[in-house]
N, CA, C and O atoms as a MOPAC input file, in Angstrom:
PM7 MOZYME 1SCF
protein

 N     28.92800 1   -11.40900 1    23.22600 1
 C     29.53800 1   -11.12800 1    22.01300 1
 C     29.03000 1    -9.54200 1    21.54600 1
 O     27.86900 1    -9.38100 1    21.17000 1
 N     29.88600 1    -8.52500 1    21.59600 1
 C     29.29000 1    -7.25300 1    21.22600 1
 C     29.14500 1    -7.07600 1    19.71000 1
 O     29.94200 1    -7.54400 1    18.89600 1
 N     28.11600 1    -6.39800 1    19.42400 1
 C     27.91200 1    -6.15400 1    17.98100 1
 C     27.84400 1    -4.79600 1    17.73700 1
 O     27.24300 1    -4.07800 1    18.53600 1
 N     28.46800 1    -4.24900 1    16.56800 1
 C     28.21000 1    -2.93300 1    16.25600 1
 C     26.78900 1    -2.41700 1    15.96600 1
 O     26.42400 1    -1.25900 1    16.16900 1
 N     25.96900 1    -3.49000 1    15.42800 1
 C     24.51800 1    -3.28900 1    15.21200 1
 C     23.69300 1    -2.84600 1    16.47800 1
 O     22.65600 1    -2.18800 1    16.39600 1
 N     24.17700 1    -3.21100 1    17.48700 1
 C     23.63100 1    -3.08000 1    18.70900 1
 C     23.92700 1    -1.53300 1    19.09100 1
 O     23.06900 1    -0.90400 1    19.71200 1
 N     25.00900 1    -0.99700 1    18.75800 1
 C     25.49200 1     0.32400 1    18.97900 1
 C     24.80300 1     1.34200 1    18.13000 1
 O     25.08400 1     1.34800 1    16.93200 1
 N     23.96400 1     2.17700 1    18.57900 1
 C     23.22100 1     3.12300 1    17.72200 1
 C     24.13300 1     4.11900 1    16.97900 1
 O     23.95300 1     4.52600 1    15.83200 1
 N     25.16000 1     4.45500 1    17.82900 1
 C     26.33600 1     5.38900 1    17.04100 1
 C     26.95400 1     4.72200 1    15.87600 1
 O     27.17100 1     5.31000 1    14.81600 1
 N     27.20300 1     3.60700 1    16.07400 1
 C     27.96200 1     2.61600 1    15.05100 1
 C     27.10700 1     2.52900 1    13.87000 1
 O     27.52900 1     2.73600 1    12.73200 1
 N     25.74400 1     2.17800 1    14.18900 1
 C     24.79100 1     1.96900 1    13.23000 1
 C     24.60000 1     3.32300 1    12.25300 1
 O     24.47700 1     3.28200 1    11.02900 1
 N     24.60400 1     4.40700 1    12.99800 1
 C     24.30300 1     5.61700 1    12.44300 1
 C     25.44200 1     6.01400 1    11.47500 1
 O     25.18300 1     6.56300 1    10.40300 1
 N     26.80900 1     5.70800 1    11.89500 1
 C     27.90500 1     5.94500 1    11.02600 1
 C     27.88800 1     4.87400 1     9.81200 1
 O     28.19000 1     5.27200 1     8.68700 1
 N     27.55200 1     3.58000 1    10.01700 1
 C     27.52700 1     2.74400 1     8.90600 1
 C     26.46200 1     3.31600 1     7.83300 1
 O     26.70400 1     3.34000 1     6.62600 1
 N     25.35800 1     3.73500 1     8.36000 1
 C     24.37000 1     4.01400 1     7.34900 1
 C     24.72700 1     5.48000 1     6.60300 1
 O     24.28400 1     5.74600 1     5.48600 1
 N     25.43300 1     6.23100 1     7.23200 1
 C     25.89800 1     7.44200 1     6.64100 1
 C     27.16600 1     7.18800 1     5.56700 1
 O     27.49500 1     8.05800 1     4.76100 1
 N     27.79100 1     5.97000 1     5.65400 1
 C     28.68100 1     5.61700 1     4.85000 1
 C     28.28300 1     4.94300 1     3.52200 1
 O     29.09200 1     4.85300 1     2.60000 1
 N     27.07300 1     4.48900 1     3.44200 1
 C     26.31400 1     3.73100 1     2.31500 1
 C     26.44500 1     4.73400 1     1.21600 1
 O     26.13300 1     5.91800 1     1.34800 1
 N     26.91100 1     4.20900 1     0.14800 1
 C     26.97900 1     5.26300 1    -1.21000 1
 C     25.47800 1     5.44200 1    -1.68400 1
 O     24.60800 1     4.62100 1    -1.39200 1
 N     25.25500 1     6.51300 1    -2.39400 1
 C     23.84800 1     6.99900 1    -2.88200 1
 C     23.30900 1     5.93900 1    -3.91500 1
 O     22.10400 1     5.69800 1    -3.99300 1
 N     24.25600 1     5.31000 1    -4.71000 1
 C     23.69900 1     4.34000 1    -5.56700 1
 C     23.01300 1     3.22300 1    -4.88300 1
 O     22.02000 1     2.66800 1    -5.35400 1
 N     23.60400 1     2.88500 1    -3.68700 1
 C     23.00500 1     1.63900 1    -2.94600 1
 C     21.54900 1     2.06000 1    -2.41500 1
 O     20.71200 1     1.17200 1    -2.24800 1
 N     21.25500 1     3.31800 1    -2.16400 1
 C     20.04100 1     3.84200 1    -1.79000 1
 C     19.03400 1     3.84400 1    -3.14400 1
 O     17.86200 1     3.46900 1    -3.10700 1
 N     19.60800 1     4.25700 1    -4.13700 1
 C     18.80800 1     4.22200 1    -5.32900 1
 C     18.33700 1     2.78300 1    -5.78500 1
 O     17.22200 1     2.55700 1    -6.25300 1
 N     19.35900 1     1.80800 1    -5.58300 1
 C     18.87500 1     0.42400 1    -5.91600 1
 C     17.98500 1    -0.08500 1    -4.95800 1
 O     17.16500 1    -0.92300 1    -5.33400 1
 N     18.00600 1     0.33100 1    -3.60100 1
 C     17.05100 1    -0.00600 1    -2.72500 1
 C     15.68900 1     0.61300 1    -3.13800 1
 O     14.70200 1    -0.12100 1    -3.10700 1
 N     15.56900 1     1.81600 1    -3.49600 1
 C     14.37700 1     2.35200 1    -3.86000 1
 C     13.79800 1     1.65400 1    -5.12700 1
 O     12.58100 1     1.48900 1    -5.20700 1
 N     14.61300 1     1.24900 1    -6.09200 1
 C     14.10900 1     0.47400 1    -7.26500 1
 C     13.63500 1    -0.76500 1    -6.86800 1
 O     12.75300 1    -1.27300 1    -7.56000 1
 N     14.07100 1    -1.39300 1    -5.82700 1
 C     13.59000 1    -2.70700 1    -5.33600 1
 C     12.24500 1    -2.49300 1    -4.52500 1
 O     11.32800 1    -3.31300 1    -4.57300 1
 N     12.19700 1    -1.35500 1    -3.79200 1
 C     10.77500 1    -1.02300 1    -3.26800 1
 C      9.69000 1    -0.86400 1    -4.32000 1
 O      8.54700 1    -1.28400 1    -4.13800 1
 N     10.10700 1    -0.20900 1    -5.49200 1
 C      9.10300 1    -0.00300 1    -6.54100 1
 C      8.72100 1    -1.36300 1    -7.06000 1
 O      7.55000 1    -1.71200 1    -7.20900 1
 N      9.71700 1    -2.07600 1    -7.31500 1
 C      9.32300 1    -3.52100 1    -7.94200 1
 C      8.51100 1    -4.28900 1    -6.84000 1
 O      7.49000 1    -4.88100 1    -7.19200 1
 N      8.87700 1    -4.31200 1    -5.61700 1
 C      8.18300 1    -5.07600 1    -4.75000 1
 C      6.77300 1    -4.45300 1    -4.48800 1
 O      5.83800 1    -5.24300 1    -4.35600 1
 N      6.56000 1    -3.25400 1    -4.40800 1
 C      5.16300 1    -2.80400 1    -4.27100 1
 C      4.29300 1    -2.88900 1    -5.48000 1
 O      3.07200 1    -2.89800 1    -5.32200 1
 N      4.78700 1    -2.94700 1    -6.61000 1
 C      4.28400 1    -3.26000 1    -7.85600 1
 C      3.70700 1    -4.75200 1    -7.85200 1
 O      2.52100 1    -5.01400 1    -8.05500 1
 N      4.65800 1    -5.64800 1    -7.60700 1
 C      4.34100 1    -6.90100 1    -7.36200 1
 C      3.26600 1    -7.24000 1    -6.28800 1
 O      2.34600 1    -8.03000 1    -6.50100 1
 N      3.45900 1    -6.58000 1    -5.11800 1
 C      2.37700 1    -6.59700 1    -4.09000 1
 C      1.07000 1    -6.24600 1    -4.53900 1
 O      0.10100 1    -6.98200 1    -4.35700 1
 N      1.00600 1    -5.05800 1    -5.16700 1
 C     -0.32400 1    -4.66700 1    -5.60400 1
 C     -0.87800 1    -5.57000 1    -6.80300 1
 O     -2.08800 1    -5.79200 1    -6.86000 1
 N     -0.09700 1    -6.03800 1    -7.65900 1
 C     -0.56900 1    -7.01800 1    -8.74500 1
 C     -1.13500 1    -8.22600 1    -7.98200 1
 O     -2.25300 1    -8.66500 1    -8.25100 1
 N     -0.38300 1    -8.73900 1    -7.06500 1
 C     -0.76800 1    -9.97500 1    -6.35100 1
 C     -2.10900 1    -9.80500 1    -5.63300 1
 O     -3.03400 1   -10.61400 1    -5.70100 1
 N     -2.10900 1    -8.70700 1    -4.96300 1
 C     -3.40900 1    -8.40700 1    -4.18500 1
 C     -4.58800 1    -8.18400 1    -5.17400 1
 O     -5.68600 1    -8.61600 1    -4.82300 1
 N     -4.48100 1    -7.57800 1    -6.32800 1
 C     -5.46600 1    -7.61000 1    -7.39000 1
 C     -5.84000 1    -8.88800 1    -7.84700 1
 O     -7.02500 1    -9.20400 1    -7.96100 1
 N     -4.82300 1    -9.71000 1    -8.13800 1
 C     -5.19900 1   -10.97000 1    -8.64500 1
 C     -5.89900 1   -11.85400 1    -7.70600 1
 O     -6.75400 1   -12.62100 1    -8.15000 1
 N     -5.62300 1   -11.82600 1    -6.44100 1
 C     -6.34700 1   -12.79700 1    -5.53200 1
 C     -7.77100 1   -12.33800 1    -5.54500 1
 O     -8.62400 1   -13.17400 1    -5.24600 1
 N     -8.16000 1   -11.07100 1    -5.86200 1
 C     -9.69600 1   -10.87600 1    -6.00000 1
 C     -9.97200 1   -10.93300 1    -7.38700 1
 O    -11.10600 1   -10.60000 1    -7.73000 1
 N     -9.17700 1   -11.28100 1    -8.23600 1
 C     -9.57300 1   -11.38400 1    -9.68800 1
 C     -9.94000 1   -10.01500 1   -10.27400 1
 O    -10.78600 1    -9.95000 1   -11.16600 1
 N     -9.31800 1    -8.89800 1    -9.79000 1
 C     -9.40100 1    -7.67900 1   -10.33300 1
 C    -10.79400 1    -6.93000 1   -10.06400 1
 O    -11.07300 1    -5.86200 1   -10.61000 1
 N    -11.55700 1    -7.53300 1    -9.25400 1
 C    -12.82000 1    -7.06600 1    -8.84900 1
 C    -12.77000 1    -5.77700 1    -8.03600 1
 O    -13.74700 1    -5.02900 1    -8.07300 1
 N    -11.77900 1    -5.48600 1    -7.35600 1
 C    -11.60200 1    -4.30000 1    -6.42400 1
 C    -10.10100 1    -3.86900 1    -6.56100 1
 O     -9.14100 1    -4.58100 1    -6.85400 1
 N    -10.13500 1    -2.45000 1    -6.26200 1
 C     -8.72700 1    -1.75400 1    -6.19900 1
 C     -8.19500 1    -1.96000 1    -4.71400 1
 O     -7.01200 1    -2.05900 1    -4.38600 1
 N     -9.36900 1    -2.00700 1    -3.83700 1
 C     -9.05500 1    -2.00600 1    -2.39700 1
 C     -7.88700 1    -2.96100 1    -1.84500 1
 O     -7.24100 1    -2.49100 1    -0.90900 1
 N     -7.59700 1    -4.00800 1    -2.21900 1
 C     -6.49600 1    -4.85700 1    -1.63700 1
 C     -5.23400 1    -4.44400 1    -2.12000 1
 O     -4.22100 1    -4.72700 1    -1.48000 1
 N     -5.17000 1    -3.69800 1    -3.35800 1
 C     -3.91000 1    -3.19700 1    -3.73100 1
 C     -3.67700 1    -1.88400 1    -3.03400 1
 O     -2.51300 1    -1.54700 1    -2.81800 1
 N     -4.60900 1    -1.16400 1    -2.68800 1
 C     -4.37700 1     0.12500 1    -2.03700 1
 C     -4.03000 1    -0.12100 1    -0.60900 1
 O     -3.13600 1     0.55800 1    -0.10200 1
 N     -4.67000 1    -1.05200 1     0.10600 1
 C     -4.37300 1    -1.63400 1     1.39700 1
 C     -2.90400 1    -2.01900 1     1.44400 1
 O     -2.20400 1    -1.64100 1     2.38300 1
 N     -2.40600 1    -2.78000 1     0.43100 1
 C     -1.22500 1    -3.18400 1     0.39400 1
 C     -0.21900 1    -1.93300 1     0.32500 1
 O      0.77800 1    -1.83600 1     1.04000 1
 N     -0.56000 1    -1.12600 1    -0.49600 1
 C      0.40400 1     0.21500 1    -0.53200 1
 C      0.40800 1     1.03500 1     0.78700 1
 O      1.42100 1     1.63000 1     1.15500 1
 N     -0.71000 1     1.04800 1     1.46000 1
 C     -0.85100 1     1.86900 1     2.68700 1
 C      0.09500 1     1.04600 1     3.69100 1
 O      1.04300 1     1.60100 1     4.24500 1
 N     -0.18000 1    -0.15200 1     3.87000 1
 C      0.58900 1    -1.03100 1     4.75700 1
 C      1.95300 1    -0.91300 1     4.63700 1
 O      2.64600 1    -0.63300 1     5.61600 1
 N      2.48100 1    -1.12300 1     3.38300 1
 C      3.97500 1    -0.92600 1     2.92600 1
 C      4.42600 1     0.42900 1     3.42400 1
 O      5.45300 1     0.49400 1     4.10000 1
 N      3.75700 1     1.47200 1     3.14900 1
 C      3.99700 1     2.84400 1     3.60200 1
 C      4.19900 1     2.98600 1     5.15000 1
 O      5.12800 1     3.61100 1     5.66200 1
 N      3.26800 1     2.36400 1     5.79000 1
 C      3.46000 1     2.48700 1     7.36200 1
 C      4.57000 1     1.77200 1     7.70100 1
 O      5.33000 1     2.37500 1     8.46000 1
 N      4.89300 1     0.69700 1     7.38200 1
 C      6.10800 1    -0.17300 1     7.78900 1
 C      7.34400 1     0.75500 1     7.36400 1
 O      8.29200 1     0.97600 1     8.11700 1
 N      7.23400 1     1.21800 1     6.20500 1
 C      8.48800 1     1.97000 1     5.83300 1
 C      8.73300 1     3.19000 1     6.62000 1
 O      9.89500 1     3.50500 1     6.87400 1
 N      7.69800 1     3.93800 1     7.04800 1
 C      7.71100 1     5.09600 1     7.94100 1
 C      8.38700 1     4.69800 1     9.13000 1
 O      9.34200 1     5.35900 1     9.53700 1
 N      7.98900 1     3.69400 1     9.72200 1
 C      8.52500 1     3.20500 1    11.04200 1
 C      9.93400 1     2.90800 1    10.87200 1
 O     10.72400 1     3.22400 1    11.76200 1
 N     10.35500 1     2.28600 1     9.73300 1
 C     11.78300 1     1.91300 1     9.46000 1
 C     12.78800 1     3.03400 1     9.09700 1
 O     13.94400 1     2.98500 1     9.51800 1
 N     12.29000 1     4.16400 1     8.22200 1
 C     13.07600 1     5.24700 1     7.92000 1
 C     13.32800 1     6.30600 1     9.02700 1
 O     14.22900 1     7.14500 1     9.03500 1
 N     12.34100 1     6.10400 1     9.97900 1
 C     12.51700 1     7.12900 1    11.07100 1
 C     13.06800 1     6.61200 1    12.37900 1
 O     13.19400 1     7.31300 1    13.38300 1
 N     13.41800 1     5.21400 1    12.28700 1
 C     13.96100 1     4.62300 1    13.45600 1
 C     15.50500 1     4.68000 1    13.42400 1
 O     16.14900 1     4.50000 1    14.45800 1
 N     16.06500 1     4.91600 1    12.30300 1
 C     17.47700 1     5.03800 1    12.09500 1
 C     17.75600 1     6.08700 1    10.90500 1
 O     16.85500 1     6.60300 1    10.24300 1
 N     19.06200 1     6.31600 1    10.73600 1
 C     19.39600 1     7.35700 1     9.69700 1
 C     18.94400 1     7.00500 1     8.25300 1
 O     19.18800 1     5.85700 1     7.88300 1
 N     18.41900 1     7.70800 1     7.52800 1
 C     18.41200 1     7.53900 1     6.08100 1
 C     18.46600 1     8.84800 1     5.56200 1
 O     17.99400 1     9.74300 1     6.26300 1
 N     18.99800 1     9.15200 1     4.36700 1
 C     18.98400 1    10.55200 1     3.82100 1
 C     17.60000 1    11.00500 1     3.68300 1
 O     16.70500 1    10.18000 1     3.49900 1
 N     17.34800 1    12.32800 1     3.76300 1
 C     16.13700 1    12.99000 1     3.67600 1
 C     15.32200 1    12.57900 1     2.35700 1
 O     14.15400 1    12.19100 1     2.33100 1
 N     16.23600 1    12.75700 1     1.21000 1
 C     15.62600 1    12.47400 1    -0.04600 1
 C     15.07300 1    11.01700 1    -0.17600 1
 O     14.06600 1    10.76100 1    -0.83600 1
 N     15.77100 1    10.12400 1     0.46900 1
 C     15.44300 1     8.66800 1     0.46200 1
 C     14.13800 1     8.52500 1     1.22300 1
 O     13.21300 1     7.90600 1     0.69700 1
 N     14.00900 1     9.04500 1     2.39700 1
 C     12.68700 1     9.03700 1     3.23000 1
 C     11.56900 1     9.42400 1     2.52700 1
 O     10.55000 1     8.73600 1     2.46200 1
 N     11.74800 1    10.74600 1     1.87300 1
 C     10.67600 1    11.17400 1     1.11800 1
 C     10.23200 1    10.22100 1    -0.12300 1
 O      9.08800 1     9.79500 1    -0.28000 1
 N     11.19000 1     9.99700 1    -0.86300 1
 C     10.87400 1     9.10100 1    -2.09200 1
 C     10.47100 1     7.70600 1    -1.73800 1
 O      9.63000 1     7.14900 1    -2.44400 1
 N     10.98600 1     7.09700 1    -0.72400 1
 C     10.41200 1     5.83300 1    -0.43400 1
 C      8.98600 1     5.86400 1     0.14900 1
 O      8.17900 1     4.98100 1    -0.13900 1
 N      8.69200 1     6.85400 1     0.94500 1
 C      7.27800 1     7.01100 1     1.39600 1
 C      6.28500 1     7.33300 1     0.41100 1
 O      5.08800 1     7.07500 1     0.54300 1
 N      6.87500 1     7.98100 1    -0.71800 1
 C      5.79000 1     8.26400 1    -1.80100 1
 C      5.92300 1     7.12600 1    -2.90000 1
 O      5.36700 1     7.30700 1    -3.98300 1
 N      6.54300 1     6.11600 1    -2.69400 1
 C      6.75000 1     5.00700 1    -3.72600 1
 C      5.60600 1     3.90300 1    -3.60600 1
 O      4.99500 1     3.47900 1    -4.58700 1
 N      5.41600 1     3.54900 1    -2.49100 1
 C      4.52500 1     2.28200 1    -2.29200 1
 C      3.04800 1     2.39300 1    -2.79900 1
 O      2.57000 1     1.51100 1    -3.51300 1
 N      2.37400 1     3.43300 1    -2.43600 1
 C      0.94000 1     3.54200 1    -2.97100 1
 C      0.78400 1     3.66900 1    -4.34900 1
 O     -0.05700 1     3.00500 1    -4.95600 1
 N      1.57900 1     4.52500 1    -4.93300 1
 C      1.37500 1     4.64600 1    -6.45100 1
 C      1.75600 1     3.30000 1    -7.20800 1
 O      1.07400 1     2.90900 1    -8.15400 1
 N      2.90200 1     2.58800 1    -6.74100 1
 C      3.33000 1     1.48400 1    -7.50500 1
 C      2.45900 1     0.21400 1    -7.28900 1
 O      2.41400 1    -0.72000 1    -8.09000 1
 N      1.72900 1     0.28500 1    -6.04400 1
 C      0.89800 1    -0.84100 1    -5.66500 1
 C     -0.34000 1    -0.70600 1    -6.66500 1
 O     -0.78100 1    -1.67500 1    -7.28300 1
 N     -0.82500 1     0.49800 1    -6.75900 1
 C     -1.83500 1     0.79300 1    -7.71000 1
 C     -1.53800 1     0.48100 1    -9.04800 1
 O     -2.35800 1    -0.12700 1    -9.73600 1
 N     -0.35300 1     0.87000 1    -9.52200 1
 C      0.06500 1     0.33900 1   -10.88300 1
 C     -0.01800 1    -1.06900 1   -11.07300 1
 O     -0.44700 1    -1.56100 1   -12.11600 1
 N      0.44300 1    -1.83900 1    -9.94100 1
 C      0.27800 1    -3.25800 1   -10.04400 1
 C     -1.18600 1    -3.69800 1   -10.24900 1
 O     -1.46300 1    -4.69300 1   -10.91800 1
 N     -2.00300 1    -3.01400 1    -9.72200 1
 C     -3.46800 1    -3.47400 1    -9.65600 1
 C     -3.88000 1    -3.19700 1   -11.10600 1
 O     -4.62200 1    -3.99100 1   -11.68500 1
 N     -3.36900 1    -1.97000 1   -11.77500 1
 C     -3.88400 1    -1.73700 1   -13.02500 1
 C     -3.27100 1    -2.73100 1   -14.08600 1
 O     -3.86500 1    -3.08400 1   -15.10500 1
 N     -2.04000 1    -3.12700 1   -13.72600 1
 C     -1.48200 1    -4.18000 1   -14.53600 1
 C     -2.23200 1    -5.63800 1   -14.45700 1
 O     -2.14600 1    -6.48600 1   -15.34500 1
 N     -2.90400 1    -5.77000 1   -13.36800 1
 C     -3.53500 1    -7.14200 1   -13.22100 1
 C     -4.90900 1    -7.18300 1   -13.71000 1
 O     -5.51800 1    -8.24800 1   -13.81500 1
 N     -5.46700 1    -5.92700 1   -14.04300 1
 C     -6.78100 1    -5.87800 1   -14.57000 1
 C     -6.86600 1    -6.71000 1   -16.04800 1
 O     -6.06600 1    -6.61000 1   -16.97800 1
 N     -8.05100 1    -7.54200 1   -15.98300 1
 C     -8.15100 1    -8.39400 1   -17.12100 1
 C     -7.49600 1    -9.76500 1   -17.03800 1
 O     -7.70700 1   -10.66400 1   -17.85200 1
 N     -6.69000 1    -9.85300 1   -15.99800 1
 C     -5.97500 1   -11.09200 1   -15.75300 1
 C     -6.56200 1   -11.94900 1   -14.66700 1
 O     -7.06100 1   -11.35500 1   -13.71100 1
 N     -6.57200 1   -13.21000 1   -14.68000 1
 C     -7.16700 1   -14.08800 1   -13.61800 1
 C     -6.02000 1   -14.85600 1   -12.96200 1
 O     -5.12600 1   -15.41300 1   -13.60000 1
 N     -6.12000 1   -14.83800 1   -11.70600 1
 C     -5.18100 1   -15.64800 1   -10.93800 1
 C     -5.32000 1   -17.11800 1   -11.24100 1
 O     -6.43500 1   -17.59000 1   -11.46100 1
 N     -4.23900 1   -17.85500 1   -11.26300 1
 C     -4.31800 1   -19.26900 1   -11.50300 1
 C     -4.38200 1   -20.06000 1   -10.22800 1
 O     -3.57000 1   -19.97200 1    -9.30700 1
 N     -5.46600 1   -20.86500 1   -10.27600 1
 C     -5.81800 1   -21.53900 1    -9.02000 1
 C     -5.31400 1   -22.99800 1    -9.26600 1
 O     -5.45200 1   -23.85500 1    -8.39300 1

């Protein structure tokens, strides 16, 4: 069963047809997700260290780099998404300060 997703040219055409607002929505989802990931990582260690949140942001950035360079994404989206994870993970860490994880 042939699939357009298996055809790089078809995938490239499909990605180029996606409206800008969809990329903006995806970027907002990345911000929310990295904030939540940073907050969760900080709560796991009860706010004793920033390191888990920073590691979360770094890992998300690495995975995103692989993703955005493997197929077509607008240049502005590549830059914005790669600059999103670490700051929002750290903001999640700051939001978790003074809170305790529920066990």
